[in-house]
Amino acid sequence: MRIPVSATEELHVSWDVVERSVRLRWKQASRIIVDVYREQTTRLTVDNHNNEPLVLVEYHAGGCSGRTVVRTWPNLTVKDTFLRT
């Protein structure tokens, strides 16, 4: 899935259901700005929350859990939280 961010930027979201993995790749023209890969994904949500498009990825593996939130408006921001449980 490709989500336009600006005239020259887009967010690519890809997932593998069998392997439970998600890749989030922010590209500006042909340049990769951010590349996030998460395994053991338990939830992938693409939503429009309060008129702010966002992508939410939650994952749990080996006593650790995490959450990655990508907002695409007004600017693209990536917030990644990783915790040991």
CSV table of C-alpha atoms in Angstrom, one decimal:
chain,number,residue,atom,x,y,z
A,1,MET,CA,0.0,0.0,0.0
A,2,ARG,CA,1.3,3.5,-0.8
A,3,ILE,CA,0.1,6.5,1.1
A,4,PRO,CA,1.0,9.9,-0.4
A,5,VAL,CA,2.6,12.4,2.1
A,6,SER,CA,3.5,15.2,-0.2
A,7,ALA,CA,4.2,15.8,-3.9
A,8,THR,CA,7.5,14.0,-3.6
A,9,GLU,CA,7.0,11.8,-0.5
A,10,GLU,CA,5.1,8.6,0.2
A,11,LEU,CA,4.8,6.0,2.8
A,12,HIS,CA,5.0,2.4,1.7
A,13,VAL,CA,3.3,-0.2,4.0
A,14,SER,CA,3.8,-3.9,3.3
A,15,TRP,CA,2.9,-6.9,5.4
A,16,ASP,CA,3.3,-10.7,5.3
A,17,VAL,CA,0.4,-12.4,7.1
A,18,VAL,CA,2.1,-15.8,7.2
A,19,GLU,CA,5.3,-14.5,8.7
A,20,ARG,CA,3.5,-11.8,10.8
A,21,SER,CA,5.9,-9.1,9.7
A,22,VAL,CA,5.3,-5.4,8.6
A,23,ARG,CA,7.6,-3.0,6.8
A,24,LEU,CA,7.1,0.8,6.8
A,25,ARG,CA,9.2,2.7,4.3
A,26,TRP,CA,9.1,6.5,3.9
A,27,LYS,CA,10.5,7.6,0.6
A,28,GLN,CA,11.3,11.0,-0.7
A,29,ALA,CA,11.5,10.9,-4.5
A,30,SER,CA,13.7,7.7,-4.9
A,31,ARG,CA,15.5,8.1,-1.6
A,32,ILE,CA,14.6,6.0,1.4
A,33,ILE,CA,14.3,8.3,4.5
A,34,VAL,CA,13.1,5.7,7.1
A,35,ASP,CA,12.8,1.9,6.8
A,36,VAL,CA,11.2,0.2,9.8
A,37,TYR,CA,10.8,-3.6,9.8
A,38,ARG,CA,8.9,-5.4,12.6
A,39,GLU,CA,8.5,-9.2,13.1
A,40,GLN,CA,5.9,-10.9,15.3
A,41,THR,CA,3.3,-8.3,14.5
A,42,THR,CA,0.0,-8.7,16.3
A,43,ARG,CA,-1.9,-5.7,14.9
A,44,LEU,CA,-1.6,-3.5,11.8
A,45,THR,CA,-4.1,-0.7,11.6
A,46,VAL,CA,-4.3,2.0,8.9
A,47,ASP,CA,-6.8,4.6,10.0
A,48,ASN,CA,-7.9,8.2,9.8
A,49,HIS,CA,-8.0,9.3,13.4
A,50,ASN,CA,-9.3,12.8,14.1
A,51,ASN,CA,-8.6,13.7,10.4
A,52,GLU,CA,-5.0,12.6,10.9
A,53,PRO,CA,-4.1,9.6,8.7
A,54,LEU,CA,-2.0,7.1,10.8
A,55,VAL,CA,-0.5,3.6,10.7
A,56,LEU,CA,-0.3,1.6,13.9
A,57,VAL,CA,1.9,-1.5,14.3
A,58,GLU,CA,1.9,-3.6,17.5
A,59,TYR,CA,4.3,-6.5,18.1
A,60,HIS,CA,5.2,-9.0,20.8
A,61,ALA,CA,8.1,-11.4,20.9
A,62,GLY,CA,10.4,-13.0,23.4
A,63,GLY,CA,9.4,-11.1,26.5
A,64,CYS,CA,9.3,-7.8,24.6
A,65,SER,CA,6.5,-5.7,23.2
A,66,GLY,CA,6.4,-2.6,21.0
A,67,ARG,CA,4.3,-0.2,19.2
A,68,THR,CA,5.1,2.0,16.1
A,69,VAL,CA,2.8,4.9,15.2
A,70,VAL,CA,3.3,6.7,12.0
A,71,ARG,CA,1.3,9.9,11.4
A,72,THR,CA,1.2,11.4,7.9
A,73,TRP,CA,-0.4,14.8,8.6
A,74,PRO,CA,0.5,17.6,8.9
A,75,ASN,CA,4.1,16.2,8.7
A,76,LEU,CA,5.2,12.6,8.7
A,77,THR,CA,6.3,11.5,12.2
A,78,VAL,CA,7.4,8.1,13.5
A,79,LYS,CA,7.1,7.2,17.1
A,80,ASP,CA,8.5,3.8,18.1
A,81,THR,CA,8.1,2.4,21.7
A,82,PHE,CA,9.9,-0.8,22.7
A,83,LEU,CA,9.4,-2.4,26.1
A,84,ARG,CA,10.7,-5.5,27.9
A,85,THR,CA,7.9,-7.3,29.7
